C-alpha cells in the first residue's frame, strides 16, 4: 500500500456514517500506518477488522452521554499527546466527519499547544450518508435551496426567536444527537412552524444493515411515534424534501433488529483485532 507523508504525528479522521465501504481511501492509508488508534463508538467494527494492523494498539474512547458512559475529553487529549510525544503515529478515529458535532476543536487546540503536527482527513458525515441511503436529496430543486445542520441534545440550546425563524424557514433541517428530545422538538415546530407540506424523517442506524426510516407529518408525529424510543444513532430530517423518500428510497427496509454500534464490553470491542484496550469512565 502506498504510504502517506509520515511527517504528521496525529491524523484526525472521519470514518463515515456506518457502512465500512464509505470510508475514504486516504483514511484507510492513514489507519494502516497507525501505531495507536483512539476510536469512538460510532466507527464500524469492520473498519477495524479490514484496515488496522494487528500490531496497532486500539484505545476505545467512546461517548454515550445518555448512558453516562463517556470518556472525558481531557483524558482523550492526554492520551493523544502522550502517545504522539513518544514518536508514535496516532489516529483519532471518529464516526461520520471529524468536524461535524465532535470535539475536534479541543483536540486541535491541545495539538497546537504541544507543537504536535497533525492532518485532518474528512469523512462522509451522517447527514450525507443518512439522506443518501434514505433517498432524500437534502437540497432537491423545487423543495429546498439550502440545508442547516443543527443539534437539540439540550432543550435550552436554541432560543424561542431562533425556533420561530426555523419554523418559518423553507430550509431542510438536519438534527444530530436529538432523538432524546424529539417530542419537544416537534412541539416547537407545531407552535412556531409554517408546516405546509413539511414532513419529518427519523433515520435509525443509517447506512448499516439495521437502517430503518420512519416518516410522518409533524401534526401526526406524536400519535405515530410519540412513545417510540429510537435506536442510537438516529438522525432527524425536517422539510419538504422528506416527501421524496417514498419515491426514491433504494435501500430495502431491514427486517433485522439489532444494534450495529456496540459498546465496549469487558474490555473488548466487537472486532477481531486483539490489541484493544478500554479506557472506561
mmCIF file of C-alpha atoms in Angstrom:
data_model
loop_
_atom_site.group_PDB
_atom_site.id
_atom_site.type_symbol
_atom_site.label_atom_id
_atom_site.label_comp_id
_atom_site.label_asym_id
_atom_site.label_seq_id
_atom_site.Cartn_x
_atom_site.Cartn_y
_atom_site.Cartn_z
ATOM 1 C CA UNK A 1 0.000 0.000 0.000
ATOM 2 C CA UNK A 2 1.255 3.425 -0.941
ATOM 3 C CA UNK A 3 2.427 5.351 2.110
ATOM 4 C CA UNK A 4 1.295 8.832 3.018
ATOM 5 C CA UNK A 5 3.647 11.571 4.063
ATOM 6 C CA UNK A 6 4.527 10.357 7.565
ATOM 7 C CA UNK A 7 5.552 13.771 8.900
ATOM 8 C CA UNK A 8 2.243 14.363 10.753
ATOM 9 C CA UNK A 9 2.220 12.508 14.061
ATOM 10 C CA UNK A 10 -1.561 12.702 14.545
ATOM 11 C CA UNK A 11 -4.289 12.019 11.987
ATOM 12 C CA UNK A 12 -7.781 13.239 12.843
ATOM 13 C CA UNK A 13 -10.032 11.036 10.727
ATOM 14 C CA UNK A 14 -13.737 10.741 9.961
ATOM 15 C CA UNK A 15 -14.693 7.100 9.440
ATOM 16 C CA UNK A 16 -18.030 7.742 7.734
ATOM 17 C CA UNK A 17 -21.595 7.083 8.888
ATOM 18 C CA UNK A 18 -21.572 3.304 9.300
ATOM 19 C CA UNK A 19 -21.204 1.400 6.039
ATOM 20 C CA UNK A 20 -17.500 0.453 6.077
ATOM 21 C CA UNK A 21 -17.309 0.912 2.299
ATOM 22 C CA UNK A 22 -17.957 4.641 2.760
ATOM 23 C CA UNK A 23 -14.586 5.338 4.375
ATOM 24 C CA UNK A 24 -12.178 7.293 2.178
ATOM 25 C CA UNK A 25 -9.072 5.841 0.561
ATOM 26 C CA UNK A 26 -6.912 8.432 2.321
ATOM 27 C CA UNK A 27 -8.341 7.450 5.693
ATOM 28 C CA UNK A 28 -7.575 3.783 5.024
ATOM 29 C CA UNK A 29 -3.951 4.628 4.173
ATOM 30 C CA UNK A 30 -3.509 6.604 7.380
ATOM 31 C CA UNK A 31 -5.152 3.927 9.526
ATOM 32 C CA UNK A 32 -2.733 1.338 8.119
ATOM 33 C CA UNK A 33 0.205 3.467 9.336
ATOM 34 C CA UNK A 34 -1.075 3.939 12.876
ATOM 35 C CA UNK A 35 0.802 2.784 15.963
ATOM 36 C CA UNK A 36 -2.135 3.827 18.135
ATOM 37 C CA UNK A 37 -5.805 4.412 17.296
ATOM 38 C CA UNK A 38 -8.160 6.251 19.633
ATOM 39 C CA UNK A 39 -11.534 5.004 18.459
ATOM 40 C CA UNK A 40 -15.059 6.315 19.013
ATOM 41 C CA UNK A 41 -18.120 4.090 19.434
ATOM 42 C CA UNK A 42 -19.668 5.136 16.103
ATOM 43 C CA UNK A 43 -16.969 3.514 13.982
ATOM 44 C CA UNK A 44 -17.847 0.363 12.070
ATOM 45 C CA UNK A 45 -16.102 -2.663 13.619
ATOM 46 C CA UNK A 46 -15.484 -3.858 10.055
ATOM 47 C CA UNK A 47 -13.173 -0.887 9.510
ATOM 48 C CA UNK A 48 -11.055 -2.093 12.422
ATOM 49 C CA UNK A 49 -11.032 -5.659 11.109
ATOM 50 C CA UNK A 50 -10.234 -4.739 7.498
ATOM 51 C CA UNK A 51 -7.704 -1.960 7.726
ATOM 52 C CA UNK A 52 -5.944 -1.897 11.089
ATOM 53 C CA UNK A 53 -2.565 -3.559 11.500
ATOM 54 C CA UNK A 54 -2.769 -6.390 14.032
ATOM 55 C CA UNK A 55 0.102 -4.792 15.965
ATOM 56 C CA UNK A 56 -1.691 -1.476 16.309
ATOM 57 C CA UNK A 57 -2.848 -0.541 19.788
ATOM 58 C CA UNK A 58 -6.521 0.435 19.786
ATOM 59 C CA UNK A 59 -7.882 2.508 22.641
ATOM 60 C CA UNK A 60 -11.635 2.813 22.957
ATOM 61 C CA UNK A 61 -12.674 6.337 23.957
ATOM 62 C CA UNK A 62 -16.379 6.220 23.147
ATOM 63 C CA UNK A 63 -19.039 8.672 24.241
ATOM 64 C CA UNK A 64 -22.554 7.659 25.260
ATOM 65 C CA UNK A 65 -23.851 10.603 27.237
ATOM 66 C CA UNK A 66 -27.330 9.097 27.552
ATOM 67 C CA UNK A 67 -25.812 6.141 29.429
ATOM 68 C CA UNK A 68 -23.301 8.207 31.409
ATOM 69 C CA UNK A 69 -20.562 6.176 29.751
ATOM 70 C CA UNK A 70 -18.363 8.765 28.119
ATOM 71 C CA UNK A 71 -14.603 9.058 28.193
ATOM 72 C CA UNK A 72 -13.825 12.606 29.410
ATOM 73 C CA UNK A 73 -12.415 14.834 26.693
ATOM 74 C CA UNK A 74 -9.407 15.931 28.811
ATOM 75 C CA UNK A 75 -8.451 12.256 29.169
ATOM 76 C CA UNK A 76 -8.653 11.785 25.394
ATOM 77 C CA UNK A 77 -6.489 14.875 24.895
ATOM 78 C CA UNK A 78 -3.900 13.498 27.309
ATOM 79 C CA UNK A 79 -3.787 10.135 25.520
ATOM 80 C CA UNK A 80 -3.251 11.816 22.138
ATOM 81 C CA UNK A 81 -0.414 13.994 23.441
ATOM 82 C CA UNK A 82 1.264 11.211 25.438
ATOM 83 C CA UNK A 83 1.404 8.787 22.524
ATOM 84 C CA UNK A 84 2.362 11.375 19.915
ATOM 85 C CA UNK A 85 5.121 12.676 22.187
ATOM 86 C CA UNK A 86 6.626 9.189 22.149
ATOM 87 C CA UNK A 87 7.072 9.491 18.386
ATOM 88 C CA UNK A 88 4.126 7.242 17.580
ATOM 89 C CA UNK A 89 1.767 7.764 14.667
ATOM 90 C CA UNK A 90 -1.605 8.395 16.296
ATOM 91 C CA UNK A 91 -5.015 8.184 14.647
ATOM 92 C CA UNK A 92 -8.034 9.778 16.282
ATOM 93 C CA UNK A 93 -10.890 7.920 14.581
ATOM 94 C CA UNK A 94 -14.433 9.257 14.804
ATOM 95 C CA UNK A 95 -17.720 8.315 13.189
ATOM 96 C CA UNK A 96 -19.065 10.470 10.372
ATOM 97 C CA UNK A 97 -16.983 13.529 9.594
ATOM 98 C CA UNK A 98 -14.332 14.750 12.008
ATOM 99 C CA UNK A 99 -15.680 18.323 12.033
ATOM 100 C CA UNK A 100 -19.429 17.748 12.486
ATOM 101 C CA UNK A 101 -20.590 17.911 16.097
ATOM 102 C CA UNK A 102 -17.408 16.473 17.537
ATOM 103 C CA UNK A 103 -14.781 17.761 19.940
ATOM 104 C CA UNK A 104 -12.169 18.218 17.244
ATOM 105 C CA UNK A 105 -11.567 21.844 18.281
ATOM 106 C CA UNK A 106 -10.451 20.723 21.744
ATOM 107 C CA UNK A 107 -8.078 18.236 20.166
ATOM 108 C CA UNK A 108 -6.726 20.757 17.669
ATOM 109 C CA UNK A 109 -6.021 23.221 20.457
ATOM 110 C CA UNK A 110 -4.079 20.708 22.522
ATOM 111 C CA UNK A 111 -2.064 19.613 19.478
ATOM 112 C CA UNK A 112 -1.131 23.222 18.691
ATOM 113 C CA UNK A 113 -0.319 23.862 22.344
ATOM 114 C CA UNK A 114 2.168 20.967 22.346
ATOM 115 C CA UNK A 115 3.519 21.736 18.840
ATOM 116 C CA UNK A 116 2.434 18.351 17.526
ATOM 117 C CA UNK A 117 1.896 18.179 13.773
ATOM 118 C CA UNK A 118 -1.422 16.856 12.538
ATOM 119 C CA UNK A 119 -3.545 16.197 9.482
ATOM 120 C CA UNK A 120 -7.341 16.318 9.196
ATOM 121 C CA UNK A 121 -8.930 13.691 6.937
ATOM 122 C CA UNK A 122 -12.646 14.329 6.372
ATOM 123 C CA UNK A 123 -15.291 11.648 6.235
ATOM 124 C CA UNK A 124 -18.843 11.352 4.945
ATOM 125 C CA UNK A 125 -20.965 12.946 7.625
ATOM 126 C CA UNK A 126 -24.110 11.285 8.980
ATOM 127 C CA UNK A 127 -26.366 13.815 7.239
ATOM 128 C CA UNK A 128 -24.998 12.942 3.792
ATOM 129 C CA UNK A 129 -24.956 9.213 4.429
ATOM 130 C CA UNK A 130 -28.392 9.014 6.030
ATOM 131 C CA UNK A 131 -30.055 11.226 3.436
ATOM 132 C CA UNK A 132 -28.490 9.337 0.516
ATOM 133 C CA UNK A 133 -29.429 5.914 1.905
ATOM 134 C CA UNK A 134 -32.978 7.158 2.585
ATOM 135 C CA UNK A 135 -33.422 8.609 -0.907
ATOM 136 C CA UNK A 136 -33.792 12.167 0.411
ATOM 137 C CA UNK A 137 -31.831 14.775 -1.612
ATOM 138 C CA UNK A 138 -31.270 17.479 1.002
ATOM 139 C CA UNK A 139 -31.405 20.410 -1.431
ATOM 140 C CA UNK A 140 -33.640 18.993 -4.149
ATOM 141 C CA UNK A 141 -34.554 21.649 -6.699
ATOM 142 C CA UNK A 142 -38.038 22.993 -6.053
ATOM 143 C CA UNK A 143 -38.028 21.677 -2.485
ATOM 144 C CA UNK A 144 -35.173 23.458 -0.687
ATOM 145 C CA UNK A 145 -32.380 25.817 -1.644
ATOM 146 C CA UNK A 146 -30.292 25.286 1.490
ATOM 147 C CA UNK A 147 -29.752 22.915 4.388
ATOM 148 C CA UNK A 148 -28.892 23.534 8.029
ATOM 149 C CA UNK A 149 -27.124 21.167 10.389
ATOM 150 C CA UNK A 150 -28.298 21.520 13.985
ATOM 151 C CA UNK A 151 -28.490 19.721 17.298
ATOM 152 C CA UNK A 152 -31.086 19.674 20.067
ATOM 153 C CA UNK A 153 -29.448 17.494 22.687
ATOM 154 C CA UNK A 154 -30.244 20.148 25.316
ATOM 155 C CA UNK A 155 -33.615 21.868 25.402
ATOM 156 C CA UNK A 156 -32.097 25.259 26.143
ATOM 157 C CA UNK A 157 -29.663 25.179 23.237
ATOM 158 C CA UNK A 158 -31.902 27.207 20.860
ATOM 159 C CA UNK A 159 -33.795 30.392 21.725
ATOM 160 C CA UNK A 160 -37.514 30.951 21.073
ATOM 161 C CA UNK A 161 -36.617 33.564 18.465
ATOM 162 C CA UNK A 162 -34.448 31.060 16.610
ATOM 163 C CA UNK A 163 -37.152 28.395 16.799
ATOM 164 C CA UNK A 164 -39.633 30.811 15.273
ATOM 165 C CA UNK A 165 -37.232 31.512 12.423
ATOM 166 C CA UNK A 166 -36.611 27.790 11.900
ATOM 167 C CA UNK A 167 -40.314 27.073 11.888
ATOM 168 C CA UNK A 168 -40.995 29.514 9.074
ATOM 169 C CA UNK A 169 -37.921 28.635 7.025
ATOM 170 C CA UNK A 170 -38.071 26.518 3.873
ATOM 171 C CA UNK A 171 -34.561 25.188 4.523
ATOM 172 C CA UNK A 172 -34.031 21.475 5.029
ATOM 173 C CA UNK A 173 -33.196 20.993 8.702
ATOM 174 C CA UNK A 174 -30.998 18.127 9.860
ATOM 175 C CA UNK A 175 -30.779 17.472 13.598
ATOM 176 C CA UNK A 176 -27.910 15.460 15.078
ATOM 177 C CA UNK A 177 -27.990 13.928 18.588
ATOM 178 C CA UNK A 178 -31.633 14.870 19.114
ATOM 179 C CA UNK A 179 -33.531 11.609 19.481
ATOM 180 C CA UNK A 180 -33.922 12.083 23.233
ATOM 181 C CA UNK A 181 -35.803 15.358 22.740
ATOM 182 C CA UNK A 182 -37.888 14.517 19.684
ATOM 183 C CA UNK A 183 -41.286 15.183 21.224
ATOM 184 C CA UNK A 184 -40.159 18.605 22.408
ATOM 185 C CA UNK A 185 -38.571 19.323 19.040
ATOM 186 C CA UNK A 186 -41.811 18.546 17.212
ATOM 187 C CA UNK A 187 -43.776 20.648 19.718
ATOM 188 C CA UNK A 188 -41.572 23.609 18.844
ATOM 189 C CA UNK A 189 -42.452 23.297 15.175
ATOM 190 C CA UNK A 190 -46.146 22.839 15.922
ATOM 191 C CA UNK A 191 -46.042 26.024 17.998
ATOM 192 C CA UNK A 192 -43.902 28.175 15.709
ATOM 193 C CA UNK A 193 -43.945 26.499 12.355
ATOM 194 C CA UNK A 194 -45.292 27.124 8.874
ATOM 195 C CA UNK A 195 -45.975 23.442 8.335
ATOM 196 C CA UNK A 196 -47.243 23.399 4.727
ATOM 197 C CA UNK A 197 -46.186 20.019 3.305
ATOM 198 C CA UNK A 198 -43.121 19.592 5.500
ATOM 199 C CA UNK A 199 -42.533 16.153 6.954
ATOM 200 C CA UNK A 200 -40.173 14.640 9.484
ATOM 201 C CA UNK A 201 -37.925 11.616 8.920
ATOM 202 C CA UNK A 202 -36.085 9.725 11.646
ATOM 203 C CA UNK A 203 -33.324 7.582 10.172
ATOM 204 C CA UNK A 204 -32.073 4.926 12.572
ATOM 205 C CA UNK A 205 -28.579 3.429 12.262
ATOM 206 C CA UNK A 206 -28.160 4.911 8.803
ATOM 207 C CA UNK A 207 -26.123 3.041 6.168
ATOM 208 C CA UNK A 208 -25.888 -0.079 8.371
ATOM 209 C CA UNK A 209 -27.675 -3.430 7.926
ATOM 210 C CA UNK A 210 -30.163 -2.266 10.596
ATOM 211 C CA UNK A 211 -31.170 1.002 8.925
ATOM 212 C CA UNK A 212 -34.810 1.953 9.334
ATOM 213 C CA UNK A 213 -36.556 5.126 8.156
ATOM 214 C CA UNK A 214 -39.684 6.468 9.829
ATOM 215 C CA UNK A 215 -41.607 9.367 8.290
ATOM 216 C CA UNK A 216 -44.605 11.369 9.369
ATOM 217 C CA UNK A 217 -46.253 14.734 9.074
ATOM 218 C CA UNK A 218 -45.351 16.940 12.012
ATOM 219 C CA UNK A 219 -49.028 17.003 13.021
ATOM 220 C CA UNK A 220 -49.194 13.183 13.228
ATOM 221 C CA UNK A 221 -45.816 12.587 14.840
ATOM 222 C CA UNK A 222 -46.988 12.259 18.441
ATOM 223 C CA UNK A 223 -49.705 9.781 17.534
ATOM 224 C CA UNK A 224 -47.404 7.635 15.391
ATOM 225 C CA UNK A 225 -44.073 7.856 17.201
ATOM 226 C CA UNK A 226 -44.526 9.841 20.412
ATOM 227 C CA UNK A 227 -43.809 6.808 22.608
ATOM 228 C CA UNK A 228 -41.092 5.252 20.447
ATOM 229 C CA UNK A 229 -37.521 5.031 21.697
ATOM 230 C CA UNK A 230 -35.449 5.287 18.537
ATOM 231 C CA UNK A 231 -32.153 3.416 18.359
ATOM 232 C CA UNK A 232 -28.924 5.425 18.573
ATOM 233 C CA UNK A 233 -27.647 6.884 16.346
ATOM 234 C CA UNK A 234 -30.761 8.417 14.820
ATOM 235 C CA UNK A 235 -30.708 11.398 12.504
ATOM 236 C CA UNK A 236 -33.711 13.702 12.093
ATOM 237 C CA UNK A 237 -34.586 15.456 8.820
ATOM 238 C CA UNK A 238 -37.378 18.032 8.629
ATOM 239 C CA UNK A 239 -38.540 19.683 5.433
ATOM 240 C CA UNK A 240 -40.368 19.283 2.166
ATOM 241 C CA UNK A 241 -37.599 17.010 0.842
ATOM 242 C CA UNK A 242 -38.775 14.216 3.164
ATOM 243 C CA UNK A 243 -41.705 13.753 0.787
ATOM 244 C CA UNK A 244 -39.216 12.347 -1.734
ATOM 245 C CA UNK A 245 -38.269 9.384 0.462
ATOM 246 C CA UNK A 246 -41.110 7.110 -0.583
ATOM 247 C CA UNK A 247 -40.445 7.606 -4.292
ATOM 248 C CA UNK A 248 -36.665 7.415 -4.262
ATOM 249 C CA UNK A 249 -35.833 5.120 -1.361
ATOM 250 C CA UNK A 250 -33.480 2.491 -2.763
ATOM 251 C CA UNK A 251 -32.353 0.649 0.383
ATOM 252 C CA UNK A 252 -34.732 -2.124 1.392
ATOM 253 C CA UNK A 253 -36.025 -1.609 4.920
ATOM 254 C CA UNK A 254 -34.249 -4.012 7.230
ATOM 255 C CA UNK A 255 -36.322 -6.717 8.877
ATOM 256 C CA UNK A 256 -33.409 -7.360 11.213
ATOM 257 C CA UNK A 257 -33.447 -5.993 14.718
ATOM 258 C CA UNK A 258 -30.138 -5.238 16.339
ATOM 259 C CA UNK A 259 -27.546 -2.715 17.417
ATOM 260 C CA UNK A 260 -24.758 -2.087 14.917
ATOM 261 C CA UNK A 261 -22.541 0.172 17.040
ATOM 262 C CA UNK A 262 -21.986 -1.818 20.203
ATOM 263 C CA UNK A 263 -20.369 -0.524 23.334
ATOM 264 C CA UNK A 264 -17.175 -2.000 24.698
ATOM 265 C CA UNK A 265 -17.928 -4.940 26.967
ATOM 266 C CA UNK A 266 -15.398 -6.472 29.348
ATOM 267 C CA UNK A 267 -12.619 -4.506 27.706
ATOM 268 C CA UNK A 268 -13.103 -5.575 24.087
ATOM 269 C CA UNK A 269 -14.749 -4.149 21.012
ATOM 270 C CA UNK A 270 -16.728 -6.308 18.607
ATOM 271 C CA UNK A 271 -13.696 -6.853 16.420
ATOM 272 C CA UNK A 272 -11.100 -9.482 15.561
ATOM 273 C CA UNK A 273 -8.267 -7.138 16.474
ATOM 274 C CA UNK A 274 -6.546 -8.424 19.611
ATOM 275 C CA UNK A 275 -4.854 -5.222 20.728
ATOM 276 C CA UNK A 276 -7.825 -3.266 22.043
ATOM 277 C CA UNK A 277 -7.760 -1.524 25.401
ATOM 278 C CA UNK A 278 -10.778 0.021 27.082
ATOM 279 C CA UNK A 279 -10.398 3.265 28.976
ATOM 280 C CA UNK A 280 -13.596 3.211 30.987
ATOM 281 C CA UNK A 281 -15.033 6.201 32.787
#
